[in-house]
mmCIF file of C-alpha atoms in Angstrom:
data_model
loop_
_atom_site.group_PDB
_atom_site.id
_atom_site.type_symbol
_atom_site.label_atom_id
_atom_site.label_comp_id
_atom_site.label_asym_id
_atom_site.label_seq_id
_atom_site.Cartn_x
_atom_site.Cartn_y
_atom_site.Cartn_z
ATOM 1 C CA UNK P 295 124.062 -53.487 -97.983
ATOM 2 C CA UNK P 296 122.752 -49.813 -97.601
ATOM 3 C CA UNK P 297 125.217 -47.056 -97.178
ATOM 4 C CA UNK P 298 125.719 -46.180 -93.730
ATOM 5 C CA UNK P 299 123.885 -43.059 -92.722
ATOM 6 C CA UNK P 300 125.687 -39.481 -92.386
ATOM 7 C CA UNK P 301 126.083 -38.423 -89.013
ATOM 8 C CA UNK P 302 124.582 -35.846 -88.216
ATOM 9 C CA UNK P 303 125.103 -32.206 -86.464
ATOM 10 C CA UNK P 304 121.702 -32.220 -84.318
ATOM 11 C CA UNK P 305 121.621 -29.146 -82.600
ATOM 12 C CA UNK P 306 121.919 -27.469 -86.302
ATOM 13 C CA UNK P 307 119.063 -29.015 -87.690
ATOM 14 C CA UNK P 308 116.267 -26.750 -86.512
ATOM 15 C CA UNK P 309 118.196 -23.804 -87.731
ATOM 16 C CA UNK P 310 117.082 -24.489 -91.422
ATOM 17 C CA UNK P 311 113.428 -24.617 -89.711
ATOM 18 C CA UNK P 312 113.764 -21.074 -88.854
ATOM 19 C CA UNK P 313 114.915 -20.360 -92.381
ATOM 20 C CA UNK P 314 111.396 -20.872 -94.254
ATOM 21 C CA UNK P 315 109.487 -18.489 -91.283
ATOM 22 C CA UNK P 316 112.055 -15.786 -91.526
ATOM 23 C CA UNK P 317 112.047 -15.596 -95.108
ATOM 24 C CA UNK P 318 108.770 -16.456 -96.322
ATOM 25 C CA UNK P 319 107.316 -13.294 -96.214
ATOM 26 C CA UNK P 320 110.187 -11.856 -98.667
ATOM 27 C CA UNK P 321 109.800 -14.526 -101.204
ATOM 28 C CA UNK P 322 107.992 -13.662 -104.381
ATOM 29 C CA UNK P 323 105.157 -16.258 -105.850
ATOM 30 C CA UNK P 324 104.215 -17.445 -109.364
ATOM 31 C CA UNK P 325 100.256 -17.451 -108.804
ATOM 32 C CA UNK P 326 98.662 -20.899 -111.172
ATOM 33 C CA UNK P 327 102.200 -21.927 -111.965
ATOM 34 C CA UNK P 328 102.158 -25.984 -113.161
ATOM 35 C CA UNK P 329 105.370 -25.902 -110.894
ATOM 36 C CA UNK P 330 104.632 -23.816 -108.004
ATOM 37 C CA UNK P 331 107.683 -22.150 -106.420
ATOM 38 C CA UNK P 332 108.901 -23.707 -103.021
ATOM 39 C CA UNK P 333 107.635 -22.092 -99.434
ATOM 40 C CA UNK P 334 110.167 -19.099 -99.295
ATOM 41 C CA UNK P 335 111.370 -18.864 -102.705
ATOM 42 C CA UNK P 336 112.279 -16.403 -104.645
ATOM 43 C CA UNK P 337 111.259 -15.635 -108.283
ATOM 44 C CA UNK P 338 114.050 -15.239 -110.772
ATOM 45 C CA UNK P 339 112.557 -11.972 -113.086
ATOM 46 C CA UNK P 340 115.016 -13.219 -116.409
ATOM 47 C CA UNK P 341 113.048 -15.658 -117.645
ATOM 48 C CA UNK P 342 115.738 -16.228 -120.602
ATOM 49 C CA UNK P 343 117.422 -17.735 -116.818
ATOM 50 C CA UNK P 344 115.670 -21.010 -117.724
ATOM 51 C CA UNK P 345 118.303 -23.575 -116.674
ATOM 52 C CA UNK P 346 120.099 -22.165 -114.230
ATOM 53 C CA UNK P 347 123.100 -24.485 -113.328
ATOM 54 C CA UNK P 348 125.544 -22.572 -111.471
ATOM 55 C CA UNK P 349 125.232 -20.110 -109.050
ATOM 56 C CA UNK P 350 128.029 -17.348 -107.333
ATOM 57 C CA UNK P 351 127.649 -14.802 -104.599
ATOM 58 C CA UNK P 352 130.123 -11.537 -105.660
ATOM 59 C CA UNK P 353 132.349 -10.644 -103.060
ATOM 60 C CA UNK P 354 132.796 -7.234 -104.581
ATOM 61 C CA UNK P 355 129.035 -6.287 -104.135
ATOM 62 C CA UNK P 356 126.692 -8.233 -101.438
ATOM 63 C CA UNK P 357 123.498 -7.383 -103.363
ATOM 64 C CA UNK P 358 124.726 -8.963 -106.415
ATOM 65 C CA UNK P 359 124.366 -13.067 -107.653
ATOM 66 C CA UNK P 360 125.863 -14.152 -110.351
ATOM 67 C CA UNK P 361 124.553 -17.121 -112.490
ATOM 68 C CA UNK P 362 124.514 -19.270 -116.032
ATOM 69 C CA UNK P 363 122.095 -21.386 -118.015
ATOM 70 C CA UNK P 364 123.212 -25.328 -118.435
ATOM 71 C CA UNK P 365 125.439 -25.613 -121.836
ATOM 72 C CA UNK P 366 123.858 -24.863 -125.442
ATOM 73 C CA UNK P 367 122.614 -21.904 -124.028
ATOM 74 C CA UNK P 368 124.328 -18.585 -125.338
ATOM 75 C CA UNK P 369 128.083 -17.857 -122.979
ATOM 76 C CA UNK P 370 126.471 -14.925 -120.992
ATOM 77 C CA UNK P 371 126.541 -14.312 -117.401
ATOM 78 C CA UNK P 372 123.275 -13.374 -115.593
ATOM 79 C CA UNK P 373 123.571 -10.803 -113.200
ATOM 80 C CA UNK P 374 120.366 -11.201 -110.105
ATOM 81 C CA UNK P 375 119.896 -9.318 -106.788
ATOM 82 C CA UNK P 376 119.177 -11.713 -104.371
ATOM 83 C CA UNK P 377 115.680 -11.483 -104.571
ATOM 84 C CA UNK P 378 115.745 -12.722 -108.130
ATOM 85 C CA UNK P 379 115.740 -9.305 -109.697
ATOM 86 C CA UNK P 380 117.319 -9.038 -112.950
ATOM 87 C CA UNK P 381 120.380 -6.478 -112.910
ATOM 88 C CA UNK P 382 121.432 -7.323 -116.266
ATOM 89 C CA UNK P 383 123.477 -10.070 -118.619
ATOM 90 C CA UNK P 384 127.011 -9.536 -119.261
ATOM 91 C CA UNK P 385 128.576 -11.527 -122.873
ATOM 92 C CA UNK P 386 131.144 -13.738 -122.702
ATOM 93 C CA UNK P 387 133.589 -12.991 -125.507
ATOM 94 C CA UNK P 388 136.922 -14.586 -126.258
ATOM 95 C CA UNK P 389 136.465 -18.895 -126.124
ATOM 96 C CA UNK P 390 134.592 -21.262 -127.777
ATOM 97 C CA UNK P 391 133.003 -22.755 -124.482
ATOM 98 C CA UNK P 392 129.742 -23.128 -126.405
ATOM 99 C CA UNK P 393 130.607 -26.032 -127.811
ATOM 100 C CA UNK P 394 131.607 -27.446 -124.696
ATOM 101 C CA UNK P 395 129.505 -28.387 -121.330
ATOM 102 C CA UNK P 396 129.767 -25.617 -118.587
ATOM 103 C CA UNK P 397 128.079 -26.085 -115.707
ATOM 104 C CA UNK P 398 128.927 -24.313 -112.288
ATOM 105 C CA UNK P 399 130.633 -21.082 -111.026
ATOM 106 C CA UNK P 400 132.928 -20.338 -108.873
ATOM 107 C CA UNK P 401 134.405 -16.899 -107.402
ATOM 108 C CA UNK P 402 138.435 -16.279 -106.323
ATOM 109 C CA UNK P 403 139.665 -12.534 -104.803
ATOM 110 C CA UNK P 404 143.194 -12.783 -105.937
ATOM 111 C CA UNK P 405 144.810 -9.996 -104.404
ATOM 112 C CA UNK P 406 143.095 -6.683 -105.290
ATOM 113 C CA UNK P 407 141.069 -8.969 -108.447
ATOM 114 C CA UNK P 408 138.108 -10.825 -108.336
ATOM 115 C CA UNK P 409 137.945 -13.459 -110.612
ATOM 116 C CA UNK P 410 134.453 -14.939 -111.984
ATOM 117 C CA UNK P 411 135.351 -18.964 -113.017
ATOM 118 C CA UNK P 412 132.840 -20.363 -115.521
ATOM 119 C CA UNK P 413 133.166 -24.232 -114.666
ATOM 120 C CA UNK P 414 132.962 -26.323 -118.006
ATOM 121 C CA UNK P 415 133.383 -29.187 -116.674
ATOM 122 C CA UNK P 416 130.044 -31.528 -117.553
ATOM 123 C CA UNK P 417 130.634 -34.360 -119.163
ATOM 124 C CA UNK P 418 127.781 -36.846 -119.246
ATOM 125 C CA UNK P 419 129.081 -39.951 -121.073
ATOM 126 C CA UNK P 420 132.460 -39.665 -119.266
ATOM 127 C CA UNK P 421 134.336 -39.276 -122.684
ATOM 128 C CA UNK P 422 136.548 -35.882 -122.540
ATOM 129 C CA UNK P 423 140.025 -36.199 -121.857
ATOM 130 C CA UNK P 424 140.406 -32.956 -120.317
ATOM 131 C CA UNK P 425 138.216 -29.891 -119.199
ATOM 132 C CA UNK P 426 138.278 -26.254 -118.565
ATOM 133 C CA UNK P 427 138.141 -23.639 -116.313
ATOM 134 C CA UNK P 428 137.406 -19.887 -117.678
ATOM 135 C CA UNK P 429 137.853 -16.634 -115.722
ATOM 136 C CA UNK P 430 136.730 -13.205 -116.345
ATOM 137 C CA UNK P 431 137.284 -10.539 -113.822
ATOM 138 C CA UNK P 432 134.063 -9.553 -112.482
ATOM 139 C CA UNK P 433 131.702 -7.346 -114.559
ATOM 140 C CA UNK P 434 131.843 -3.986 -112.975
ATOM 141 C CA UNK P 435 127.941 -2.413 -112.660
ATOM 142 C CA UNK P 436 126.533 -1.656 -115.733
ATOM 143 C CA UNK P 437 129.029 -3.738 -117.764
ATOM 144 C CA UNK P 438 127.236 -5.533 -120.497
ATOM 145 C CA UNK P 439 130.578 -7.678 -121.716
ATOM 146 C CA UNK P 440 133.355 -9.854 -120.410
ATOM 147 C CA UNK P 441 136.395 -11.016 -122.163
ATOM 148 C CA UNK P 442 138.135 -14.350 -120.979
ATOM 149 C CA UNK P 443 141.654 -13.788 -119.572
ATOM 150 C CA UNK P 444 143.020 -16.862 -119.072
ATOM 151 C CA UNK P 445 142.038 -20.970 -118.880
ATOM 152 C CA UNK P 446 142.970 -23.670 -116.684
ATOM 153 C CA UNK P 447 142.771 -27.115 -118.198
ATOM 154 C CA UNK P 448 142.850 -30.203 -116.253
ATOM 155 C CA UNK P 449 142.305 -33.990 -116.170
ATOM 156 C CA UNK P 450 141.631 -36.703 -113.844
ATOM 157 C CA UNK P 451 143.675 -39.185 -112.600
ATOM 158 C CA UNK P 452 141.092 -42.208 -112.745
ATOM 159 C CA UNK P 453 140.035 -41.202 -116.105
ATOM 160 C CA UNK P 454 136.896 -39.232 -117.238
ATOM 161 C CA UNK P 455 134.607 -37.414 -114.830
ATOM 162 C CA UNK P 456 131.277 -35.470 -114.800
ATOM 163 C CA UNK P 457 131.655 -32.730 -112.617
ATOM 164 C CA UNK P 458 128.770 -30.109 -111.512
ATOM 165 C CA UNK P 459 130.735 -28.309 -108.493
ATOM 166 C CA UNK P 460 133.825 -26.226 -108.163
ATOM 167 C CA UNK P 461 134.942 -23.805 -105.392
ATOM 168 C CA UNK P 462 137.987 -22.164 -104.302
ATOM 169 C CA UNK P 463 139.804 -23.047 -101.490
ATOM 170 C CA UNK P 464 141.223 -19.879 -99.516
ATOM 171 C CA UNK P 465 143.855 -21.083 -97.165
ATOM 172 C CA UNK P 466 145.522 -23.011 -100.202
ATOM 173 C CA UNK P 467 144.280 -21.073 -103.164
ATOM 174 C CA UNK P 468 143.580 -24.246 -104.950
ATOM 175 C CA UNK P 469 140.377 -25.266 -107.492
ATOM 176 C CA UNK P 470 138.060 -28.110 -106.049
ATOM 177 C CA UNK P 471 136.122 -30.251 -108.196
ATOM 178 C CA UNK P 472 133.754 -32.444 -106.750
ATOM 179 C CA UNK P 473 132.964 -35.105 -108.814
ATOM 180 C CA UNK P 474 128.973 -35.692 -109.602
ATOM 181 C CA UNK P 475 127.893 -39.884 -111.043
ATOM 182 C CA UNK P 476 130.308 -41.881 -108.987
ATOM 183 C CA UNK P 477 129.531 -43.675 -105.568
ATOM 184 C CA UNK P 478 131.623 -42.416 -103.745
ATOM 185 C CA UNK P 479 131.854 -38.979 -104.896
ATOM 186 C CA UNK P 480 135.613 -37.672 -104.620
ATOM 187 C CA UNK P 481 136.805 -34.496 -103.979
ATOM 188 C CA UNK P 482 139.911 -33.230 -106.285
ATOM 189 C CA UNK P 483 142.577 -30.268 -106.481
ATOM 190 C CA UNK P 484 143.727 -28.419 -108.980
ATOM 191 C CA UNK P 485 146.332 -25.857 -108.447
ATOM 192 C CA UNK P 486 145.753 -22.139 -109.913
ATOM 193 C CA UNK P 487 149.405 -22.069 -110.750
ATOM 194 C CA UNK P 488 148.688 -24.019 -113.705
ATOM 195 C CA UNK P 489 146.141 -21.371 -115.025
ATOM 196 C CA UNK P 490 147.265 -20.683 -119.203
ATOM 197 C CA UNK P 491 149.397 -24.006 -119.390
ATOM 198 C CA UNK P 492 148.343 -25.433 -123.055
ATOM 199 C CA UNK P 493 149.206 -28.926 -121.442
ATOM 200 C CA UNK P 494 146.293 -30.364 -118.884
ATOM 201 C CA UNK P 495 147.476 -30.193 -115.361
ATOM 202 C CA UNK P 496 146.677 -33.400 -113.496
ATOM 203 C CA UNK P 497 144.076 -32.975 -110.552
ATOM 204 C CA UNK P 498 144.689 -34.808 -107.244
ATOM 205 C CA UNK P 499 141.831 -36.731 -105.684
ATOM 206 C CA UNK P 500 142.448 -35.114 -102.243
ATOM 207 C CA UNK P 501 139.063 -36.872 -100.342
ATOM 208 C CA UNK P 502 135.919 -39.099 -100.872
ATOM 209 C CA UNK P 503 132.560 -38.108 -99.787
ATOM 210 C CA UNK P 504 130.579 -40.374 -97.176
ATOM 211 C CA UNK P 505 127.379 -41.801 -99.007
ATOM 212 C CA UNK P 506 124.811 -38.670 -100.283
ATOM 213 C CA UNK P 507 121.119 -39.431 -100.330
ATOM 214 C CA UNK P 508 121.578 -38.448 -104.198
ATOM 215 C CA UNK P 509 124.215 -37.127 -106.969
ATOM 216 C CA UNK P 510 126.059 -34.132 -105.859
ATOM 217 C CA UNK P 511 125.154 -30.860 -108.243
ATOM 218 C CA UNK P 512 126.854 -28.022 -106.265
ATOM 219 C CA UNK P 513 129.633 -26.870 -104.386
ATOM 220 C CA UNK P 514 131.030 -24.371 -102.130
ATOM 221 C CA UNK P 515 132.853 -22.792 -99.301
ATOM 222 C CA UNK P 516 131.355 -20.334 -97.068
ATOM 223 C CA UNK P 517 132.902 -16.790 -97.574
ATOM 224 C CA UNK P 518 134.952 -17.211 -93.896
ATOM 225 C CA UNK P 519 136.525 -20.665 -95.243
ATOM 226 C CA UNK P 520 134.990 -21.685 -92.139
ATOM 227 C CA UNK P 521 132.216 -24.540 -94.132
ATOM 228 C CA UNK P 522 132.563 -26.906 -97.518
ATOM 229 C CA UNK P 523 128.833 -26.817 -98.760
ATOM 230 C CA UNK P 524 127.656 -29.488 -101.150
ATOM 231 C CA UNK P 525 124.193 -29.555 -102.776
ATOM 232 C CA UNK P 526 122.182 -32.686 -104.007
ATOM 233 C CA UNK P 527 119.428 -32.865 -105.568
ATOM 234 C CA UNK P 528 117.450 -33.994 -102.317
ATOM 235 C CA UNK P 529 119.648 -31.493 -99.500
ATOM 236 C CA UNK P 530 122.049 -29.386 -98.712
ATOM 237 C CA UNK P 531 125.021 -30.710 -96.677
ATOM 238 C CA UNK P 532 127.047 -28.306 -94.592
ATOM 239 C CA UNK P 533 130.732 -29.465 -93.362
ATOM 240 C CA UNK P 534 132.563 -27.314 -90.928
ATOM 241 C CA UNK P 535 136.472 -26.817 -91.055
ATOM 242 C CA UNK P 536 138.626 -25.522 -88.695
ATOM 243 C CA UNK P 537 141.548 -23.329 -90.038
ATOM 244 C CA UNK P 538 144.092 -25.456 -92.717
ATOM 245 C CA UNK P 539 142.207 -28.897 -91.507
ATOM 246 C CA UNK P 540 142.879 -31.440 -94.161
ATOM 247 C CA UNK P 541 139.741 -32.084 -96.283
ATOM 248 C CA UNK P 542 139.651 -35.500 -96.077
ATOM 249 C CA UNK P 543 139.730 -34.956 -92.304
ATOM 250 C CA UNK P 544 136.261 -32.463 -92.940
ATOM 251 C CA UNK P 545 134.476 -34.798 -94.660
ATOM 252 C CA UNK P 546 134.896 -37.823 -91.955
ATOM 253 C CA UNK P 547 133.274 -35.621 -89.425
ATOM 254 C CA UNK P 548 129.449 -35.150 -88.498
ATOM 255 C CA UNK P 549 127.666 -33.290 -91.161
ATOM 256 C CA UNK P 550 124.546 -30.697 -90.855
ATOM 257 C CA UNK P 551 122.070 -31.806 -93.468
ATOM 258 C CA UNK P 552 118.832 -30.166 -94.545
ATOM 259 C CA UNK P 553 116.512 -31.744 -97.033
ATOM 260 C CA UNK P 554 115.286 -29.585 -99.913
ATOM 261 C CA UNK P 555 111.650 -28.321 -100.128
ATOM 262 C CA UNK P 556 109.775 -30.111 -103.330
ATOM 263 C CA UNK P 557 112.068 -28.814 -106.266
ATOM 264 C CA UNK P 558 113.086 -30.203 -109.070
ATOM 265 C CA UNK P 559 116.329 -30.295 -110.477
ATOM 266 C CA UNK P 560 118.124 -28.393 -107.833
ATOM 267 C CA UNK P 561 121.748 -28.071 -109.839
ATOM 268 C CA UNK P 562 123.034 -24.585 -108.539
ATOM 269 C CA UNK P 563 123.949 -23.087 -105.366
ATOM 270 C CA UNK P 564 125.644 -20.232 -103.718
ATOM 271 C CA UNK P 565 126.960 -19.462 -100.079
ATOM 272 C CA UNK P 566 125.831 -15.658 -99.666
ATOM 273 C CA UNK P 567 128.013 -12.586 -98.369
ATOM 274 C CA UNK P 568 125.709 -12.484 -95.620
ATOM 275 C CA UNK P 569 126.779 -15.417 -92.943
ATOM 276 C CA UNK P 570 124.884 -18.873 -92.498
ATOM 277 C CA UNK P 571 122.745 -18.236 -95.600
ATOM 278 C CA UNK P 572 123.109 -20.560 -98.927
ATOM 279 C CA UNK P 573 121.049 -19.819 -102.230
ATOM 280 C CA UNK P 574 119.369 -22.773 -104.195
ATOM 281 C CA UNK P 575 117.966 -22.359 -107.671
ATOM 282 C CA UNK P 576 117.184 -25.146 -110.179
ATOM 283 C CA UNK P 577 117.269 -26.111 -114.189
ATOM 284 C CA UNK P 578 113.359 -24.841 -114.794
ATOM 285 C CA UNK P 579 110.648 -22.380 -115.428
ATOM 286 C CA UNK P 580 109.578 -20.395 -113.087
ATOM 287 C CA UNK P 581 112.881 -20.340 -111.740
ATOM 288 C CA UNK P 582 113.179 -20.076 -108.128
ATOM 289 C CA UNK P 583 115.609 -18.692 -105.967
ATOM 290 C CA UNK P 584 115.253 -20.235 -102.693
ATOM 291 C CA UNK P 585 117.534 -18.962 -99.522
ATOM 292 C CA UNK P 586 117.782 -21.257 -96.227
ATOM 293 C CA UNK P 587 120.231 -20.333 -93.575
ATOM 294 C CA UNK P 588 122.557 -22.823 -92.803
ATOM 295 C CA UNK P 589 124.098 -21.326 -89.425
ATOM 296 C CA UNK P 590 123.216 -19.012 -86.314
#
């Protein structure tokens, strides 16, 4: 039997079609490209940005993205305005994450701190009995190095998962992982508290995901804690939450959905400072950085 389809938020849908007309004539162009950039995308300027897989909006400074290449890649941070210009790299000293599979960011104001979490938690086969979360506190301008400050290791409770998406919650100050192969994809917690325990904390499965049109690769909340945001590799889905609503509660309701222009492997994504806009960027050359507004 098929999966039943999402319902859907109508009166948001022509929104996104608005998005392409109002930002079209901002978006750079690769002229003779063999993979053309997508109607109202940016071009990222770093080319050594080749495989961008996660993507995070600072909270500190609105013109500023933050982003990483998929693991084997060097542990740097890529610093972009939001027009794909390149404001710099930042190293990543002090863990041995290279050996490991990081995949997604994630941002977390902590009082007067913002912390920058560096997701590694791929894992492809399903093998790992644990995985990490890094933070650095945000590379002020001009910084050129971070040093990790503390980890947070967790596992699952149904054993192994491959992960592309975490994202803070606000109201609770909890990690979400959403989970990436699995049909359905669930939705887990993993409390901050545990941040430097040597032991892996054990993540709750806190809500499963009503059937995507493809695997989930990204995942956020807007910066108002007001939307969960998850991004396929076909569309963006957009859930809104009312103050402290359970999650599981979120996800049952009607969801605003916008399919993705042509674009292949579409793995990282970022809610902007700016409100009802989401970036999109994906795991090739040229690498584009496309922005579609989600909201009024």
């Amino acid at each position: 039997m098929s999966p039943r389809p999402l319902p859907v938020a109508r009166s948001f849908l022509p929104r996104f079609g608005m998005a392409a007309a109002a930002l079209a004539g901002l978006a750079g162009c690769a002229e003779n490209s063999p993979h053309p950039l997508p109607e109202g995308a940016f071009l990222v300027q770093d080319q050594a940005l080749s495989e961008m897989s996660g993507l995070e909006a600072s909270v500190r400074d609105p013109g500023v993205l933050w982003s990483i290449n998929d693991s084997g890649s060097r542990p740097r941070l890529f610093r972009l305005g939001r027009r794909g210009e390149d404001l710099g790299r930042v190293a990543v000293r002090g863990t041995s994450w290279l050996s490991d599979d990081w995949e997604t960011l994630a941002m977390w104001r902590e009082g007067s701190t913002d912390w920058l979490l560096l997701g590694d938690v791929g894992d492809n086969k399903q093998r790992r009995p644990y995985v990490n979360v890094y933070a650095v506190r945000e590379p002020a301008p001009g910084a050129t190095e971070a040093t990790v400050e503390w980890t947070l290791r967790f596992r699952y409770p149904d054993g192994p998962r491959d992960a592309e998406g975490i994202t803070v919650d606000p109201t609770s100050g909890s990690l979400l992982v959403l989970s990436k192969r699995e049909s359905p994809q669930r939705l887990y917690r993993v409390p901050l508290s545990a941040r430097g325990n040597e032991v892996p904390v054990l993540a709750e499965a806190i809500a499963e995901l009503p059937p995507l049109s493809a695997q989930a690769t990204g995942l956020d909340i807007t910066h108002d804690g007001r939307a969960l945001v998850v991004l396929t590799y076909a569309a963006v889905y957009v859930w809104p939450r009312i103050d402290g609503q359970p999650w599981a509660s979120v996800l049952s309701a009607p969801v605003q959905r916008r399919a993705l222009p042509p674009m292949s492997k579409a793995e990282a994504m970022a809610t902007g400072p700016e409100p009802g806009v989401v970036y999109v960027g994906s795991e090739r050359l040229p690498t584009p950085l496309l922005p579609i507004r989600v909201g009024p």
